[in-house]
XYZ file of C-alpha atoms in Angstrom:
699
model
C -6.719 41.308 -15.360
C -5.589 37.888 -14.221
C -4.264 37.283 -10.730
C -1.868 34.756 -9.225
C -2.253 32.704 -6.068
C 1.048 31.309 -4.830
C 1.275 28.686 -2.078
C 4.783 27.857 -0.862
C 4.891 25.339 1.981
C 7.244 22.610 3.227
C 9.491 22.918 0.183
C 6.568 22.655 -2.242
C 5.573 25.395 -4.701
C 1.965 25.605 -5.923
C 0.958 28.313 -8.380
C -2.530 29.141 -9.632
C -3.771 31.769 -12.046
C -7.277 33.222 -12.078
C -7.852 34.677 -15.545
C -9.874 37.770 -16.387
C -12.766 35.447 -17.266
C -12.402 33.682 -13.886
C -10.959 30.505 -15.369
C -8.766 28.660 -12.829
C -5.385 27.441 -14.067
C -3.125 25.177 -11.999
C 0.240 26.252 -13.364
C 2.681 24.459 -11.105
C 3.223 21.907 -8.363
C 6.827 21.047 -7.617
C 9.931 21.107 -5.457
C 11.412 23.974 -7.465
C 9.849 27.415 -8.035
C 7.799 28.018 -11.152
C 9.556 29.401 -14.206
C 6.504 31.010 -15.777
C 8.380 31.863 -18.969
C 8.243 28.249 -20.195
C 4.428 28.287 -20.423
C 3.059 29.986 -23.529
C -0.256 31.826 -23.287
C -1.817 29.505 -25.876
C -0.911 26.511 -23.682
C -2.494 27.826 -20.503
C -6.063 26.585 -21.131
C -4.728 23.035 -20.758
C -3.599 23.666 -17.170
C -6.887 22.517 -15.602
C -7.363 22.369 -11.836
C -10.072 19.741 -12.174
C -11.580 17.481 -14.800
C -15.290 16.781 -14.349
C -17.540 14.938 -16.787
C -21.331 14.790 -16.463
C -23.609 12.538 -18.484
C -25.129 14.381 -21.413
C -22.408 17.017 -21.482
C -20.053 17.510 -24.428
C -16.351 16.684 -24.750
C -13.959 19.166 -26.297
C -10.963 18.206 -28.401
C -9.843 14.800 -29.586
C -9.470 12.782 -26.393
C -9.703 9.048 -27.135
C -10.051 7.218 -23.809
C -8.408 9.976 -21.794
C -10.330 12.044 -19.257
C -9.232 15.451 -20.527
C -11.370 18.101 -22.161
C -14.395 17.442 -19.971
C -17.606 19.366 -19.440
C -18.558 21.034 -17.199
C -14.872 20.836 -16.186
C -13.900 23.307 -18.932
C -16.767 25.597 -17.994
C -16.170 25.889 -14.249
C -14.946 29.221 -12.884
C -13.327 30.583 -9.753
C -15.519 30.559 -6.633
C -13.161 31.776 -3.928
C -10.458 30.141 -1.866
C -9.506 29.592 1.771
C -6.006 29.389 3.208
C -5.987 28.194 6.830
C -4.053 26.026 9.269
C -5.149 23.033 11.318
C -3.471 20.494 13.597
C -1.851 18.759 10.615
C -0.499 21.812 8.835
C -1.588 24.296 6.224
C -4.897 23.737 4.408
C -5.627 25.306 1.030
C -9.039 25.043 -0.627
C -9.915 26.414 -4.046
C -13.554 26.653 -5.119
C -15.126 26.253 -8.548
C -18.680 26.647 -9.800
C -20.642 25.934 -12.962
C -23.335 28.508 -13.634
C -25.318 26.245 -15.991
C -25.818 23.289 -13.638
C -25.372 24.919 -10.247
C -22.653 22.406 -9.431
C -19.932 23.571 -7.064
C -16.587 21.967 -6.357
C -13.790 22.486 -3.866
C -10.279 21.209 -4.518
C -8.609 20.423 -1.184
C -4.875 20.467 -0.466
C -3.930 19.370 3.051
C -0.275 19.950 3.903
C 1.534 18.058 6.663
C 4.152 19.942 8.618
C 7.641 18.715 7.838
C 6.986 16.643 4.703
C 6.898 17.515 1.006
C 3.639 15.674 0.494
C 0.027 16.860 0.499
C -3.250 14.999 0.585
C -5.540 16.034 -2.256
C -9.221 15.396 -2.911
C -12.245 17.148 -4.372
C -15.750 17.702 -3.059
C -18.739 18.159 -5.360
C -21.950 19.790 -4.168
C -25.057 20.051 -6.298
C -26.656 23.439 -5.710
C -28.730 23.191 -8.876
C -32.324 22.057 -9.383
C -31.538 18.947 -11.458
C -29.576 15.832 -10.579
C -25.955 15.895 -11.704
C -24.949 12.564 -13.247
C -21.215 12.203 -12.672
C -19.042 9.992 -14.882
C -15.631 11.290 -13.827
C -14.113 13.652 -11.308
C -10.405 14.068 -10.667
C -8.959 14.093 -7.175
C -5.815 15.746 -8.562
C -4.971 17.120 -12.000
C -1.677 18.695 -13.071
C -0.325 19.752 -16.452
C 3.294 20.546 -17.278
C 4.946 17.551 -15.613
C 7.880 17.847 -18.020
C 8.310 21.614 -18.174
C 11.574 21.770 -16.185
C 14.705 21.298 -18.271
C 15.334 21.647 -21.986
C 15.450 18.022 -23.153
C 12.504 16.362 -24.842
C 10.240 14.399 -22.510
C 11.088 11.220 -24.420
C 14.642 11.546 -23.119
C 14.289 12.903 -19.582
C 11.112 11.438 -18.040
C 11.186 8.068 -16.220
C 8.144 6.382 -14.648
C 8.428 3.907 -11.754
C 5.599 1.373 -11.317
C 5.101 -1.452 -8.828
C 3.590 -4.455 -10.583
C 1.732 -6.744 -8.226
C 0.273 -10.236 -8.217
C -0.340 -13.198 -5.962
C 3.052 -14.538 -4.789
C 4.669 -12.028 -7.175
C 4.163 -8.794 -5.287
C 6.132 -5.569 -5.485
C 7.943 -5.996 -8.788
C 9.171 -2.459 -9.350
C 10.164 -1.437 -12.861
C 11.066 1.897 -14.446
C 10.299 3.011 -17.987
C 10.796 5.872 -20.365
C 7.521 6.997 -21.904
C 8.469 5.722 -25.393
C 9.011 2.292 -23.812
C 5.355 2.468 -22.796
C 4.256 3.518 -26.278
C 3.932 7.270 -25.677
C 6.473 8.919 -27.935
C 6.411 12.696 -28.309
C 4.926 13.008 -31.795
C 2.194 15.635 -31.407
C 1.156 18.359 -28.984
C -1.987 16.526 -27.828
C -2.524 12.822 -28.348
C -5.177 10.274 -27.493
C -2.672 7.798 -26.063
C -2.482 7.475 -22.306
C -0.140 5.669 -19.958
C -2.485 4.529 -17.226
C -3.012 2.201 -14.304
C -6.442 1.165 -13.150
C -7.805 -1.166 -10.542
C -11.345 -2.498 -10.655
C -12.618 -4.500 -7.718
C -12.100 -5.055 -4.018
C -8.420 -6.032 -4.303
C -6.900 -2.551 -4.536
C -3.474 -3.915 -5.513
C -4.572 -6.768 -7.755
C -2.114 -5.846 -10.517
C -0.385 -2.652 -9.396
C 0.302 -0.942 -6.099
C -1.793 2.290 -6.238
C 1.221 4.593 -6.503
C 3.911 5.787 -8.906
C 7.006 7.969 -9.142
C 7.664 10.145 -12.196
C 11.252 11.410 -12.395
C 12.601 14.243 -14.510
C 16.174 13.035 -14.836
C 17.422 16.261 -16.417
C 15.910 18.610 -13.832
C 16.759 16.270 -10.952
C 13.209 16.314 -9.576
C 10.475 13.745 -9.060
C 6.705 13.774 -8.664
C 5.146 10.925 -6.680
C 1.638 9.871 -5.701
C -0.331 7.183 -3.896
C -4.095 6.657 -4.107
C -5.487 6.017 -0.631
C -8.383 3.729 -1.414
C -9.262 0.080 -0.782
C -11.229 -0.502 -3.983
C -11.291 0.753 -7.578
C -9.036 3.609 -8.703
C -7.495 5.114 -11.819
C -4.646 7.375 -12.901
C -3.372 8.361 -16.305
C -0.567 10.361 -17.882
C -1.662 12.091 -21.087
C -0.518 14.784 -23.530
C -2.156 18.169 -23.932
C -0.970 21.685 -24.773
C 2.342 20.008 -25.720
C 2.912 19.070 -22.068
C 2.373 15.967 -19.982
C -0.642 15.866 -17.668
C -1.434 13.507 -14.817
C -5.048 12.865 -13.835
C -5.621 10.885 -10.628
C -8.968 9.720 -9.306
C -10.994 7.077 -7.608
C -13.259 4.923 -9.788
C -14.608 6.209 -13.112
C -17.459 5.092 -15.326
C -15.395 4.217 -18.394
C -12.642 2.447 -16.454
C -14.295 1.053 -13.314
C -18.124 0.930 -13.734
C -18.655 3.878 -11.375
C -21.416 6.406 -12.030
C -23.156 8.686 -9.551
C -26.478 10.519 -9.653
C -25.888 13.494 -7.376
C -29.260 14.827 -6.224
C -29.864 18.528 -5.594
C -28.372 19.415 -2.223
C -26.218 16.263 -2.145
C -22.447 16.143 -1.808
C -19.795 13.728 -3.038
C -16.249 13.436 -1.690
C -13.719 11.932 -4.086
C -11.136 9.304 -3.212
C -8.129 10.968 -1.514
C -4.538 10.653 -2.621
C -1.100 11.812 -1.551
C 0.957 13.849 -3.981
C 4.432 15.253 -3.496
C 7.601 16.396 -5.192
C 11.293 16.320 -4.297
C 14.641 17.356 -5.633
C 16.057 13.913 -6.246
C 14.926 10.582 -7.576
C 13.169 7.450 -6.425
C 14.827 7.084 -3.012
C 14.193 10.708 -2.098
C 10.548 10.293 -3.127
C 10.144 7.197 -0.975
C 11.775 8.974 1.971
C 9.107 11.675 1.808
C 6.320 9.130 1.361
C 7.638 7.108 4.303
C 7.566 10.178 6.549
C 4.065 11.045 5.325
C 2.796 7.490 5.840
C 3.986 7.592 9.438
C 2.129 10.872 9.981
C -1.246 9.724 8.621
C -1.193 6.296 10.308
C -3.385 5.589 13.313
C -1.169 6.033 16.385
C -0.509 2.579 17.809
C 1.882 0.762 20.082
C 2.460 -2.065 17.626
C 4.486 0.087 15.217
C 6.791 1.097 18.047
C 7.268 -2.256 19.801
C 7.494 -4.457 16.667
C 6.818 -7.639 18.593
C 7.802 -10.855 16.818
C 4.863 -12.849 15.434
C 4.752 -16.607 15.002
C 2.062 -17.801 12.597
C 1.542 -21.524 12.071
C 0.568 -21.425 8.380
C 3.422 -20.914 5.928
C 5.531 -24.026 5.285
C 4.145 -25.322 8.569
C 0.571 -26.437 9.389
C -0.968 -25.067 6.164
C -4.400 -24.404 7.703
C -4.675 -27.726 9.542
C -4.160 -26.909 13.242
C -4.941 -29.217 16.167
C -4.088 -29.070 19.850
C -1.522 -31.860 19.421
C 0.212 -30.075 16.529
C 0.163 -26.664 18.142
C 1.561 -27.324 21.607
C 5.122 -28.220 20.524
C 5.109 -25.277 18.090
C 4.066 -22.928 20.882
C 6.888 -24.242 23.055
C 9.427 -23.767 20.251
C 8.135 -20.290 19.352
C 8.482 -19.198 22.971
C 11.936 -20.738 23.194
C 13.327 -18.720 20.252
C 11.760 -15.478 21.461
C 8.479 -14.957 19.583
C 5.974 -12.654 21.261
C 2.710 -13.336 19.408
C 1.450 -16.777 18.400
C -1.279 -16.697 15.747
C -3.276 -19.818 14.898
C -3.976 -19.458 11.215
C -6.800 -20.885 9.106
C -8.750 -24.037 9.867
C -9.455 -23.617 13.603
C -13.221 -23.365 12.967
C -13.918 -26.588 11.009
C -13.053 -30.287 11.414
C -11.964 -30.888 7.825
C -12.216 -29.072 4.489
C -13.419 -25.588 5.380
C -13.046 -23.307 2.365
C -16.695 -22.969 1.308
C -18.182 -23.306 4.811
C -16.679 -20.301 6.595
C -18.851 -17.673 8.214
C -19.740 -18.727 11.758
C -16.214 -18.504 13.166
C -16.830 -20.942 16.011
C -13.998 -23.284 17.081
C -13.943 -26.912 15.963
C -14.375 -29.386 18.819
C -12.697 -32.086 16.733
C -9.528 -30.035 16.360
C -9.593 -28.817 19.951
C -11.173 -31.472 22.222
C -10.343 -29.407 25.317
C -11.680 -26.263 23.617
C -9.734 -23.619 21.754
C -9.449 -21.551 24.919
C -7.201 -24.267 26.336
C -4.700 -23.670 23.523
C -5.035 -19.892 23.701
C -4.432 -20.018 27.451
C -1.417 -22.256 26.830
C -0.027 -19.609 24.487
C -0.569 -16.950 27.129
C 1.001 -19.146 29.767
C 4.190 -19.253 27.691
C 4.340 -15.460 27.754
C 3.005 -14.966 24.215
C -0.061 -13.018 23.063
C -2.554 -15.339 21.302
C -3.972 -14.654 17.862
C -6.451 -16.155 15.397
C -7.033 -15.974 11.642
C -10.288 -14.560 10.238
C -11.788 -13.809 6.849
C -14.639 -11.628 7.996
C -15.689 -10.018 4.705
C -16.939 -13.259 3.165
C -19.295 -16.121 3.836
C -18.879 -19.547 2.266
C -21.594 -20.811 -0.060
C -22.109 -23.776 2.312
C -21.841 -21.855 5.570
C -24.360 -22.761 8.299
C -24.599 -19.028 8.974
C -26.447 -18.534 5.672
C -29.655 -19.702 7.354
C -29.693 -16.418 9.286
C -29.136 -14.207 6.245
C -30.900 -12.903 3.153
C -29.789 -11.216 -0.079
C -29.390 -7.847 1.653
C -26.271 -9.185 3.402
C -24.389 -9.717 0.137
C -23.161 -8.067 -3.043
C -25.755 -8.484 -5.790
C -25.493 -8.181 -9.566
C -28.341 -8.825 -11.999
C -30.474 -10.012 -9.102
C -28.023 -12.714 -8.018
C -25.477 -12.935 -5.237
C -21.912 -12.282 -6.298
C -19.957 -15.517 -5.880
C -16.187 -15.857 -6.093
C -14.100 -18.901 -5.156
C -17.122 -20.442 -3.400
C -17.664 -17.426 -1.171
C -20.199 -14.626 -1.080
C -19.092 -11.024 -0.542
C -20.645 -9.428 2.552
C -21.941 -5.859 2.193
C -20.686 -3.726 5.082
C -23.366 -1.090 4.469
C -25.861 -3.514 6.015
C -26.296 -3.031 9.801
C -26.881 -6.776 10.212
C -23.495 -7.515 8.632
C -21.891 -4.989 10.970
C -23.639 -6.639 13.926
C -22.366 -10.057 12.839
C -18.797 -8.767 12.423
C -18.891 -6.949 15.755
C -19.993 -10.081 17.580
C -17.231 -12.198 16.051
C -14.593 -9.689 17.129
C -16.147 -9.350 20.585
C -16.115 -13.126 21.061
C -12.492 -13.464 20.028
C -11.243 -10.549 22.105
C -13.461 -10.665 25.179
C -14.271 -14.388 25.504
C -11.106 -15.955 24.072
C -8.587 -13.266 25.062
C -7.180 -12.848 21.548
C -4.790 -9.900 21.099
C -3.883 -10.430 17.426
C -6.086 -11.107 14.418
C -4.820 -12.019 10.987
C -7.590 -10.559 8.818
C -7.412 -12.259 5.449
C -9.432 -11.613 2.295
C -9.127 -14.200 -0.470
C -11.682 -13.155 -3.071
C -12.138 -10.224 -5.414
C -15.741 -9.025 -5.442
C -15.398 -7.546 -8.919
C -17.001 -4.378 -10.222
C -19.374 -3.933 -7.286
C -22.992 -4.350 -6.272
C -26.317 -3.040 -7.549
C -27.960 -2.830 -4.121
C -28.944 0.735 -3.139
C -26.495 2.250 -5.611
C -26.557 4.251 -8.847
C -23.980 1.918 -10.378
C -22.029 -1.212 -9.496
C -18.935 0.881 -8.882
C -20.775 3.274 -6.577
C -22.052 0.304 -4.561
C -18.469 -0.918 -4.213
C -17.217 2.546 -3.223
C -19.896 2.839 -0.530
C -18.995 -0.630 0.775
C -15.262 0.200 0.772
C -15.926 3.258 2.892
C -18.330 1.407 5.188
C -15.680 -1.245 5.828
C -13.138 1.441 6.748
C -15.665 2.990 9.129
C -16.194 -0.413 10.726
C -12.431 -0.823 11.159
C -12.258 2.600 12.798
C -14.972 1.512 15.223
C -13.157 -1.727 16.087
C -9.837 0.015 16.721
C -11.574 2.641 18.857
C -13.218 -0.070 20.953
C -10.115 -2.301 21.181
C -7.129 0.068 20.831
C -4.580 -2.579 21.865
C -5.830 -5.164 19.372
C -3.444 -5.781 16.473
C -5.197 -6.618 13.185
C -2.968 -7.679 10.324
C -4.075 -6.612 6.849
C -3.867 -9.641 4.561
C -5.469 -10.245 1.180
C -3.989 -13.421 -0.230
C -0.747 -11.775 0.795
C -0.401 -8.248 -0.603
C -3.469 -7.874 -2.817
C -4.833 -4.944 -0.800
C -1.669 -3.016 -0.037
C -2.985 0.557 0.096
C -2.957 3.442 2.538
C -6.682 3.488 3.112
C -6.085 0.171 4.865
C -2.565 0.881 6.095
C -3.510 4.175 7.714
C -5.518 1.936 10.050
C -3.699 -1.405 10.213
C -0.292 -1.495 11.871
C 0.929 -4.471 9.868
C 0.580 -5.753 6.296
C 1.107 -9.236 4.903
C 3.373 -8.697 1.914
C 3.091 -12.069 0.165
C 2.028 -15.700 0.183
C 5.307 -16.566 -1.586
C 6.313 -20.090 -0.497
C 9.903 -20.056 -1.801
C 12.216 -18.238 0.593
C 14.706 -17.413 -2.181
C 12.035 -15.739 -4.299
C 10.821 -13.890 -1.218
C 14.088 -11.920 -0.947
C 13.265 -9.489 -3.764
C 9.708 -9.026 -2.472
C 10.996 -8.239 1.018
C 13.671 -5.858 -0.259
C 11.161 -4.030 -2.472
C 8.489 -3.646 0.188
C 9.715 -0.438 1.923
C 8.921 1.493 -1.245
C 5.224 0.629 -0.896
C 4.806 0.790 2.891
C 6.773 1.739 5.957
C 9.371 -0.863 6.994
C 7.718 -1.380 10.383
C 4.419 -2.338 8.697
C 5.975 -4.800 6.254
C 5.408 -8.355 7.514
C 7.850 -10.830 5.966
C 7.591 -14.599 6.349
C 10.618 -16.435 7.715
C 9.985 -20.171 7.539
C 13.017 -22.446 8.047
C 12.397 -25.753 6.313
C 12.549 -29.204 7.907
C 15.063 -30.389 5.320
C 17.132 -27.206 5.039
C 20.674 -26.388 6.129
C 22.227 -23.525 8.082
C 22.360 -21.190 5.089
C 18.683 -21.754 4.374
C 17.806 -20.681 7.939
C 20.052 -17.618 7.697
C 18.570 -16.623 4.331
C 15.045 -16.920 5.752
C 15.892 -14.767 8.738
C 17.687 -12.069 6.721
C 14.523 -11.759 4.602
C 12.704 -10.341 7.642
C 15.285 -8.753 9.937
C 14.989 -5.155 8.729
C 11.206 -5.282 8.489
C 8.528 -7.051 10.553
C 9.268 -10.672 11.454
C 6.510 -13.119 10.563
C 8.078 -16.304 11.891
C 6.818 -19.724 10.836
C 8.164 -23.137 9.903
C 8.398 -26.351 11.934
C 10.580 -24.842 14.646
C 10.011 -27.788 16.981
C 11.565 -30.149 14.421
C 14.689 -28.127 13.621
C 18.078 -29.336 14.791
C 19.443 -27.506 17.856
C 22.013 -25.709 15.673
C 19.412 -24.446 13.190
C 16.989 -23.448 15.944
C 19.806 -21.506 17.601
C 20.296 -19.559 14.349
C 16.631 -18.538 14.519
C 17.043 -17.425 18.122
C 20.248 -15.545 17.319
C 18.406 -13.648 14.576
C 15.459 -12.759 16.808
C 17.767 -11.683 19.634
C 19.566 -9.392 17.195
C 16.247 -8.095 15.836
C 15.200 -7.063 19.323
C 18.404 -5.023 19.652
C 17.828 -3.065 16.424
C 14.050 -2.927 16.088
C 13.894 0.373 17.946
C 15.570 1.988 14.926
C 13.158 0.608 12.311
C 10.161 2.927 13.000
C 12.415 5.951 12.427
C 14.604 4.590 9.629
C 14.490 5.314 5.902
C 15.161 2.748 3.151
C 17.753 2.713 0.377
C 18.661 0.309 -2.426
C 22.396 0.117 -3.210
C 21.890 -1.963 -6.369
C 18.725 -0.219 -7.477
C 15.269 -1.676 -7.115
C 15.332 -5.465 -6.749
C 14.134 -7.832 -9.447
C 13.459 -11.547 -9.435
C 16.025 -11.886 -12.224
C 18.963 -10.333 -10.343
C 21.991 -12.305 -9.119
C 22.310 -10.040 -6.066
C 19.588 -8.219 -4.135
C 20.227 -5.576 -1.497
C 18.401 -3.006 0.538
C 19.174 -1.107 3.690
C 17.850 1.160 6.399
C 19.539 4.157 7.972
C 18.674 6.142 11.073
C 20.984 8.762 12.568
C 24.471 7.179 12.465
C 23.204 3.603 12.234
C 23.280 1.886 8.839
C 21.982 -1.624 8.160
C 22.453 -3.393 4.823
C 20.931 -6.743 3.854
C 22.547 -8.607 0.948
C 21.290 -11.727 -0.790
C 23.265 -13.739 -3.337
C 20.616 -15.421 -5.462
C 22.493 -16.800 -8.466
C 25.461 -16.245 -10.778
C 29.180 -17.021 -10.788
C 30.422 -13.855 -9.111
C 30.845 -14.193 -5.371
C 31.592 -10.501 -4.800
C 29.489 -7.416 -5.349
C 30.143 -3.700 -4.913
C 27.303 -1.803 -3.243
C 27.388 1.948 -3.965
C 26.519 3.991 -0.864
C 27.112 7.574 -2.089
C 25.340 9.100 0.919
C 28.292 8.080 3.114
C 31.145 8.529 0.645
C 34.296 9.726 2.378
C 33.087 8.870 5.872
C 35.199 6.598 8.125
C 32.917 3.607 8.599
C 33.573 0.133 9.915
C 31.684 -2.692 8.182
C 30.794 -5.805 10.153
C 28.625 -8.837 9.507
C 25.936 -8.488 12.168
C 24.036 -11.701 11.336
C 25.037 -14.416 11.513
C 27.904 -13.957 13.975
C 29.685 -16.974 12.474
C 29.710 -16.129 8.775
C 32.136 -18.507 7.159
C 33.733 -17.197 3.972
C 31.931 -13.869 4.222
C 33.974 -10.744 3.580
C 33.011 -7.103 3.736
C 35.059 -3.963 3.259
C 34.094 -0.298 3.325
C 35.871 1.679 0.598
C 35.375 5.207 1.909
C 36.941 7.062 -1.019
C 34.635 5.299 -3.486
C 31.629 5.237 -1.173
C 31.301 1.502 -1.806
C 30.677 -1.495 0.423
C 32.338 -4.546 -1.137
C 30.825 -7.847 -0.045
C 31.772 -11.449 -0.774
C 29.287 -14.283 -0.214
C 30.955 -17.621 -1.030
C 27.991 -19.594 -2.413
C 24.618 -18.934 -4.043
C 21.421 -18.818 -2.009
C 23.124 -17.126 0.912
C 22.288 -13.898 2.718
C 23.942 -11.675 5.295
C 23.043 -8.599 7.304
C 25.756 -5.981 7.701
C 26.134 -2.958 9.945
C 28.206 0.087 9.092
C 29.393 2.065 12.076
C 31.499 5.180 12.499
C 35.033 3.995 13.207
């Protein structure tokens, strides 16, 4: 006789079946209860709880490059379960074992009270007498993604992906599966729709997340992989249903392979998985709430202090005392609260391939860098410095104190990328070096903010003390996170910005620790609008740092556009503020004054997109935040002949709202009208390349 295990928690329904032969079937994960009648008995063997492939084991079925039909995954049987509670919420663990190899596995589901999202991961333990050579293990596997509704999956399923790239971050697109080449032609195919990342930039081409919507059933499944290195997910076909397999690195996709010795244990890369009744916005609302729960508690995400950084469209990595002092004065005058000296402070001239000592340049700072940092503090600002502490330049003086054990190695040679070597954070000497740099900046210089950049991709990994290149990278990734945890424990008030050539490492392994994320290195403020408006889908609004850099040669509208880019997120002010006309500088100050009035709402607010997800090709871009009865809507007119746009706001249809232009106060030619019966905000912006921030209030 088979038996069912049903877990209903926080609006999520999980259903498992243990067959008479002790096979474990994961029948359902969703926001609606299971309708068991839609699953035929002959389909049930495809509803695997876990896929696990060992070297030397067989593969069942025709699988192509997919990770289905694995052994001993197909052979593993029920080995008990635990259903408990902890400080986070309910915890469900389901055990598996393989009699032939002695390998045991536990699939973990950690619920979080109040959100429809769980964290999922698997733990392997080798209780056999031989090493288990692991090629693939899923952190989450689910079949039957399309089983709700009667339409064919070609017609009802829509996948949302965030394409990513340097200066082209956060380009969300949605697709039907046929548009991605997976038409429903057979009950089990070899085609997969997949995203993979290989290397130390976790978001090199895609943000490690996705949303899969069933438009007929009105439900969505969403996930994010919480890892700062290589990862993989795929949607495949089996048993005439769709399956999603989500994991950390794999051998076939990411050069990861592990030899698990008898008695040893391996913990897979964790991920968040959830389901809602609704579409993309409802999914992001749940993810936003979850992200706030798993994040390291910190003051920075409550206070949202305004940061000035001297790099973007300003000093460009060429700071000196003479250049900085007027900028510090201007930043203080407009109301900035941090002042971060960006790259270049450690070398007299060209510095790219010489970094690694992180000692201040006497040529740039004849009075010493502490003079400038004290000047910042004397103006009432918290001083900050830029670092790139995971690399060492190929011409760094610090190399004299190192050996190969400090660095990533492949084929007996140091891994080199863009004239830098990748440091290996498994090495205690590297940790000691990094600790001393942080100690010097914080304790000797009085720095309260660090912009931690990372401008290389270390590739597939390192061979040092690892079974595979990918396993060396995974160990390093985890060692770096442990180091970060140590630094934040020692200096809890220190703010460390996560930057990787902008947003190349935008993941919630990093963002569960860092309070703030650089979203882009985009230098064109008009192109930045869509990146800024898209960002709250990938991270919480209060963690999303957006550059605002008024140009020397710009006009009023250019300043306003720059400021609107950042006002509902985290202001990363830059630009030659000291050289702006009084009128244009006053527009910056007006924006920051307004930001300080509303920023208390941002850490509690949820995002929405009246025109759908922004694209770089759109004439108008818009996104908003709402919290309680407060509604903020940013609108950018990028191009096109039409001066007016209608913004659907169905959530507030029929409500008596008053629409006002909140920034700027003097908005010539701007019109806005709330059409309650239609649930539409109609906005007119008279010329292209203009932006406005609106508030909707109960009238």
